[in-house]
């Protein structure tokens, strides 16, 4: 690699997304890239010529260590959908003009299935105009809903955080001598992988959650209320995990059953929020018991003080692998993980055609959900467990985790 490379981050962040950024940055440098540019706010910022020379912002080994442990997207993110090539070639011409100006040899985009749409379109356009710039996707998403990969970097750490705080919430729920019903709302859009991670809370020292509801199956409110009523009769504390994306049979999200403000992003995704509150209020009103709705919200994707070492290591590796693949001539591909051994857990790293990944949501297989749709199977727990293993301690300064901040 003798020219420059550029890297961007796109979509919702994770607590290890910057480890992938470091993987791209370090590997590109080590393999001889002249400059590593970072797009500010992904391709949207690039269109406004917003980028930085990363070597001016990552200045030492300590910076690298801090950046790996820094949550959220260091370079800023975007939810920007490129138009179809046939509808608007000007946008593409502008992007390629900027990339040529910067003497870019390879373009790396760290993102989920929506962001891979950008890699798909740009690599298709490169072929159309016979450009030799390479375009590679680096996977990330807490949702774990990317096709063709065993799992996505970002998921393991979010799952570890969710299972840990679920244990703490379960303990807290038992504190009084009267019933408390707690509903936890977990992110993940239309895939229930993260909500399923609450099942990992069960163990020798914890009774685990009472029920888990994933978006893969229709949510029946009447059956739900009936089950909660029964649980209330036999238990003091009931803790139930629901995905933010649970839907009733007619296709409406549960949170849409009450008044809400609708926000829809460029990919047509509604902001999913309020299922737990709706259900907790309904239980409180109908059964006259104390309820709590806890939305883990952004906490589950930015808890860099509790990452999985397996996850943060893989996040770094997929960044490095994307650079290696591009330098060896690959383009229009996404780096993927393949689990080759369960015990010991071993994953190998490969690449897949971006057309098989962009815009596709990988859901939890129905056979990993129990027949009554209220819990997950042991196979699912077994699948997640290796991904949450080991820790990477934060760098603590003055009692708090230290982060690396981009100053412009
Ligand atoms: O795509 C990851 C994710 O964290 C989803 O789990 C969640 O629904 C969504 O992003 C929230 O997006 P935003 O931060 O744009 O509201």
XYZ file of C-alpha atoms and ligand atoms in Angstrom:
424
model
C 0.000 0.000 0.000
C 1.661 3.199 -1.111
C -1.163 5.709 -1.241
C -3.641 6.893 1.416
C -6.631 5.220 3.009
C -9.800 6.594 4.582
C -12.019 5.153 7.296
C -15.482 6.099 8.546
C -17.949 4.996 11.205
C -21.649 4.793 10.534
C -24.923 3.807 12.231
C -25.474 3.265 15.957
C -22.229 3.047 17.929
C -20.986 0.222 20.167
C -18.611 0.228 23.115
C -15.895 -1.408 20.985
C -16.354 0.310 17.611
C -13.204 2.353 18.196
C -11.203 -0.827 18.637
C -12.041 -1.551 14.981
C -10.971 1.983 14.105
C -7.641 1.335 15.811
C -7.394 -1.981 13.929
C -7.770 -0.185 10.600
C -5.478 2.693 11.573
C -2.634 0.606 12.961
C -2.697 -2.067 10.281
C -2.830 0.461 7.457
C 0.151 2.290 8.961
C 2.115 -0.891 9.585
C 1.499 -1.963 5.985
C 2.811 1.274 4.562
C -0.199 3.533 3.934
C 1.028 7.112 3.687
C -1.919 8.729 5.458
C -4.965 7.362 7.234
C -7.826 9.816 6.973
C -10.954 9.639 9.129
C -14.299 10.827 7.744
C -16.236 12.926 10.220
C -19.826 11.650 10.492
C -19.294 9.007 7.876
C -19.993 9.486 4.219
C -22.352 12.371 4.976
C -19.457 14.381 6.403
C -17.160 13.272 3.595
C -19.569 14.823 1.086
C -18.940 18.120 2.899
C -15.184 17.457 2.827
C -15.117 16.855 6.566
C -12.239 14.572 7.436
C -9.114 14.477 9.584
C -5.626 13.037 9.297
C -5.835 10.452 12.070
C -2.129 10.568 12.900
C -2.689 14.112 14.183
C -5.222 12.770 16.694
C -3.817 9.388 17.684
C -0.369 10.424 18.803
C 0.962 7.698 21.092
C 0.549 4.108 22.261
C -1.404 5.495 25.202
C -3.834 7.161 22.779
C -4.293 3.819 21.063
C -5.010 2.114 24.388
C -7.453 4.844 25.353
C -9.196 4.860 21.981
C -9.815 1.110 22.177
C -11.575 1.749 25.489
C -13.510 4.802 24.342
C -17.224 4.265 23.663
C -19.255 5.815 20.852
C -17.865 6.591 17.421
C -14.647 8.614 17.756
C -15.164 10.107 14.299
C -18.888 10.725 14.723
C -21.523 8.765 12.878
C -24.410 9.227 10.472
C -27.544 7.492 9.314
C -27.215 8.487 5.691
C -28.533 6.451 2.784
C -26.842 6.954 -0.556
C -29.345 7.314 -3.428
C -29.682 4.552 -5.979
C -26.919 4.958 -8.570
C -29.431 5.228 -11.434
C -31.265 8.065 -9.623
C -28.366 10.352 -8.780
C -24.875 9.852 -10.126
C -23.793 13.333 -9.039
C -23.449 12.256 -5.396
C -21.174 9.410 -6.462
C -19.119 11.615 -8.757
C -18.614 14.024 -5.890
C -17.492 11.271 -3.506
C -15.047 9.847 -6.055
C -13.735 13.331 -6.838
C -12.988 13.846 -3.130
C -11.396 10.400 -2.848
C -9.189 11.118 -5.888
C -8.193 14.496 -4.434
C -7.076 12.696 -1.272
C -5.242 10.041 -3.308
C -7.248 7.281 -1.637
C -6.378 3.684 -2.379
C -8.807 2.027 0.035
C -12.008 3.065 1.813
C -13.130 1.341 5.025
C -16.575 1.688 6.561
C -17.274 0.385 10.063
C -20.995 -0.288 10.335
C -24.021 -2.571 10.338
C -26.310 -3.771 7.573
C -27.512 -0.271 6.619
C -23.947 1.029 6.459
C -22.932 -1.893 4.270
C -25.410 -0.493 1.718
C -22.878 2.343 1.336
C -20.025 -0.097 0.653
C -22.226 -2.002 -1.799
C -23.153 1.110 -3.780
C -19.675 2.658 -3.770
C -17.980 -0.579 -4.831
C -20.594 -1.049 -7.581
C -19.966 2.496 -8.760
C -16.194 1.962 -8.729
C -16.676 -0.914 -11.176
C -18.947 1.248 -13.322
C -16.326 3.995 -13.680
C -13.308 1.639 -13.644
C -11.901 3.159 -10.451
C -9.224 1.111 -8.672
C -10.231 2.322 -5.185
C -11.025 -0.604 -2.903
C -14.125 -0.554 -0.668
C -14.296 -2.785 2.403
C -16.896 -3.164 5.155
C -15.871 -3.656 8.774
C -18.754 -5.219 10.738
C -20.176 -3.742 13.909
C -23.534 -3.636 15.620
C -24.831 -4.411 19.056
C -27.926 -5.841 17.339
C -25.964 -8.867 16.008
C -28.271 -8.908 12.989
C -25.658 -9.082 10.197
C -25.923 -11.989 7.762
C -23.025 -14.311 6.873
C -21.094 -13.805 10.111
C -21.257 -15.870 13.317
C -21.744 -12.650 15.270
C -20.876 -8.969 15.081
C -18.291 -7.044 17.077
C -20.146 -4.910 19.602
C -22.719 -7.581 20.416
C -20.633 -9.480 22.980
C -19.917 -6.403 25.084
C -23.528 -5.214 24.980
C -24.659 -8.745 25.924
C -22.175 -8.796 28.832
C -23.437 -5.456 30.109
C -27.090 -6.466 29.723
C -26.645 -9.801 31.523
C -24.680 -8.075 34.314
C -27.163 -5.279 34.963
C -30.038 -7.744 34.696
C -28.501 -9.653 37.622
C -28.267 -6.418 39.603
C -31.837 -5.417 38.778
C -33.101 -8.856 39.833
C -31.371 -8.443 43.231
C -32.809 -4.973 43.680
C -36.311 -6.192 42.817
C -36.313 -8.459 45.855
C -35.636 -5.743 48.373
C -39.194 -5.078 49.605
C -41.725 -7.413 51.130
C -44.387 -6.468 48.567
C -44.596 -7.319 44.849
C -42.695 -5.358 42.237
C -42.963 -6.069 38.510
C -40.003 -4.845 36.468
C -40.028 -4.680 32.675
C -36.628 -4.277 30.991
C -36.539 -2.890 27.473
C -33.562 -3.942 25.375
C -32.361 -2.621 21.997
C -31.902 -4.721 18.881
C -34.557 -3.481 16.472
C -36.233 -6.449 14.781
C -33.753 -9.030 16.054
C -33.889 -10.422 19.587
C -30.246 -11.399 20.106
C -29.583 -8.772 22.767
C -32.839 -9.340 24.629
C -31.970 -13.035 24.701
C -28.751 -12.123 26.527
C -30.801 -11.439 29.681
C -31.062 -15.246 29.961
C -27.371 -15.307 30.881
C -28.293 -13.673 34.181
C -29.525 -17.020 35.519
C -26.943 -18.985 37.490
C -25.920 -20.214 40.917
C -26.261 -16.764 42.448
C -29.230 -15.479 40.460
C -32.706 -16.776 39.653
C -32.699 -15.069 36.240
C -35.515 -13.269 34.455
C -39.022 -14.728 34.501
C -39.876 -14.235 30.847
C -38.172 -13.020 27.663
C -40.029 -11.648 24.639
C -38.267 -11.362 21.294
C -39.469 -9.526 18.174
C -39.167 -12.645 16.034
C -42.620 -13.820 17.161
C -45.879 -11.862 17.451
C -46.539 -10.517 20.934
C -49.923 -11.484 22.377
C -50.884 -8.943 25.034
C -53.708 -11.003 26.508
C -51.520 -14.066 26.952
C -48.782 -11.820 28.396
C -51.140 -10.272 30.969
C -52.451 -13.688 31.954
C -48.907 -14.988 32.537
C -47.918 -11.893 34.535
C -51.018 -12.313 36.708
C -50.044 -15.902 37.515
C -46.452 -14.911 38.286
C -47.666 -12.147 40.614
C -49.606 -14.720 42.603
C -46.556 -16.862 43.223
C -43.610 -14.406 43.318
C -42.644 -11.219 45.137
C -40.472 -9.866 42.358
C -41.066 -10.491 38.662
C -38.509 -9.351 36.064
C -39.414 -9.557 32.377
C -37.203 -8.675 29.401
C -38.796 -7.332 26.232
C -37.196 -6.269 22.999
C -37.772 -2.672 21.931
C -39.071 -4.170 18.659
C -41.849 -6.491 19.891
C -44.901 -6.278 17.629
C -48.506 -7.388 17.963
C -50.064 -9.682 15.344
C -51.266 -6.830 13.104
C -47.667 -5.593 12.705
C -47.761 -2.586 15.025
C -44.933 -2.187 17.486
C -46.121 -2.485 21.094
C -44.890 1.045 21.855
C -47.171 2.288 19.055
C -50.229 1.162 20.989
C -50.056 4.371 22.986
C -49.531 7.995 21.961
C -45.983 8.568 20.835
C -43.885 10.911 18.760
C -42.738 9.225 15.568
C -39.136 9.663 14.397
C -38.040 7.801 11.276
C -34.420 7.722 10.035
C -33.092 7.755 6.451
C -33.347 3.973 6.233
C -37.024 4.095 7.218
C -36.398 2.791 10.744
C -38.788 4.094 13.369
C -37.274 5.096 16.684
C -38.290 2.171 18.896
C -38.959 3.273 22.432
C -41.634 2.809 25.043
C -42.696 -0.872 24.945
C -41.639 -1.433 28.577
C -43.371 1.708 29.806
C -46.573 0.770 27.989
C -46.591 -2.740 29.495
C -45.597 -1.615 32.992
C -48.375 0.997 33.015
C -50.903 -1.570 31.827
C -49.869 -4.068 34.517
C -49.960 -1.355 37.194
C -53.397 -0.158 36.103
C -54.961 -3.621 35.791
C -53.381 -5.436 38.742
C -52.743 -2.549 41.133
C -49.107 -3.542 41.768
C -45.923 -1.511 41.831
C -44.145 -1.581 38.470
C -40.938 -0.260 36.978
C -40.051 0.180 33.313
C -36.297 0.230 32.710
C -35.060 1.156 29.254
C -31.402 0.211 28.985
C -31.307 2.537 25.979
C -27.880 3.866 25.031
C -26.280 2.532 28.249
C -26.096 -0.929 26.674
C -24.064 0.265 23.708
C -21.648 2.656 25.420
C -20.656 0.762 28.590
C -16.974 0.687 27.788
C -16.164 0.132 31.461
C -17.559 -3.377 31.022
C -16.524 -4.703 27.647
C -15.837 -8.306 26.764
C -12.187 -8.879 25.993
C -13.183 -11.436 23.364
C -15.318 -8.765 21.703
C -12.860 -5.890 21.873
C -10.098 -8.152 20.517
C -12.252 -9.343 17.617
C -13.303 -5.752 16.909
C -9.619 -4.857 16.500
C -8.955 -7.934 14.370
C -11.794 -7.304 11.883
C -10.449 -3.786 11.310
C -6.992 -5.178 10.602
C -8.376 -7.950 8.396
C -10.268 -5.429 6.250
C -7.030 -3.547 5.578
C -5.130 -6.728 4.776
C -7.874 -7.848 2.363
C -7.981 -4.474 0.581
C -4.193 -4.363 0.294
C -4.337 -7.814 -1.282
C -6.830 -6.558 -3.866
C -10.275 -7.299 -2.369
C -13.137 -4.855 -2.828
C -16.916 -4.933 -2.324
C -16.506 -7.281 0.629
C -17.254 -7.352 4.351
C -15.079 -9.023 6.967
C -16.914 -11.893 8.698
C -16.294 -14.195 11.655
C -16.666 -17.954 11.461
C -16.897 -20.057 14.631
C -14.766 -23.113 13.992
C -14.746 -24.513 17.504
C -17.114 -24.236 20.473
C -14.845 -25.509 23.206
C -12.373 -23.963 23.163
C -14.141 -21.087 21.432
C -12.255 -20.244 18.232
C -13.324 -17.942 15.406
C -11.554 -17.465 12.124
C -11.811 -14.336 10.031
C -12.802 -14.250 6.367
C -14.634 -12.017 3.902
C -18.019 -12.140 2.161
C -19.559 -10.358 -0.787
C -21.239 -7.188 0.495
C -24.302 -7.915 -1.676
C -25.082 -10.845 0.631
C -24.977 -8.629 3.723
C -26.168 -5.084 2.974
C -29.714 -4.310 4.145
C -30.367 -7.883 5.337
C -31.443 -8.541 8.952
C -30.374 -11.815 10.583
C -32.961 -12.815 13.157
C -32.873 -15.294 16.039
C -33.839 -18.736 14.619
C -37.334 -19.726 15.795
C -36.030 -23.045 17.124
C -33.985 -21.054 19.655
C -37.161 -19.594 21.170
C -39.212 -21.781 23.542
C -42.533 -23.111 22.268
C -44.630 -20.781 24.415
C -42.560 -17.833 23.093
C -41.602 -16.677 26.608
C -37.936 -17.740 26.888
C -34.914 -18.815 24.867
C -33.272 -22.191 24.404
C -30.049 -23.458 25.954
C -28.478 -23.415 22.462
C -28.953 -19.652 22.301
C -27.398 -19.177 25.744
C -24.547 -21.475 24.722
C -24.036 -19.429 21.534
C -23.769 -16.112 23.408
C -21.704 -17.242 26.397
C -18.231 -17.329 24.772
C -18.747 -13.834 23.376
C -18.983 -12.184 26.806
C -15.836 -13.711 28.256
C -12.966 -11.840 29.934
C -12.500 -8.145 30.513
C -10.349 -5.249 29.426
C -9.984 -2.915 32.358
C -10.621 0.763 31.732
C -7.740 3.190 32.242
C -8.906 4.874 35.435
C -7.998 8.485 36.142
C -9.231 10.241 39.237
C -11.692 7.455 39.893
C -13.252 7.453 36.414
C -12.607 5.706 33.092
C -10.461 7.831 30.790
C -11.492 8.275 27.127
C -9.811 9.754 24.058
C -11.722 12.730 22.715
C -11.467 14.083 19.189
C -10.638 17.775 19.372
C -10.875 19.740 16.150
O -28.501 -0.161 15.280
C -28.102 -0.200 16.590
C -29.111 0.462 17.479
O -28.474 0.694 18.705
C -30.428 -0.307 17.641
O -30.356 -1.322 18.572
C -31.365 0.799 18.040
O -32.692 0.488 17.728
C -30.878 1.913 17.205
O -29.498 1.709 16.987
C -31.078 3.269 17.815
O -30.633 4.183 16.907
P -30.414 5.718 17.185
O -29.221 5.857 18.057
O -30.200 6.301 15.830
O -31.662 6.191 17.858
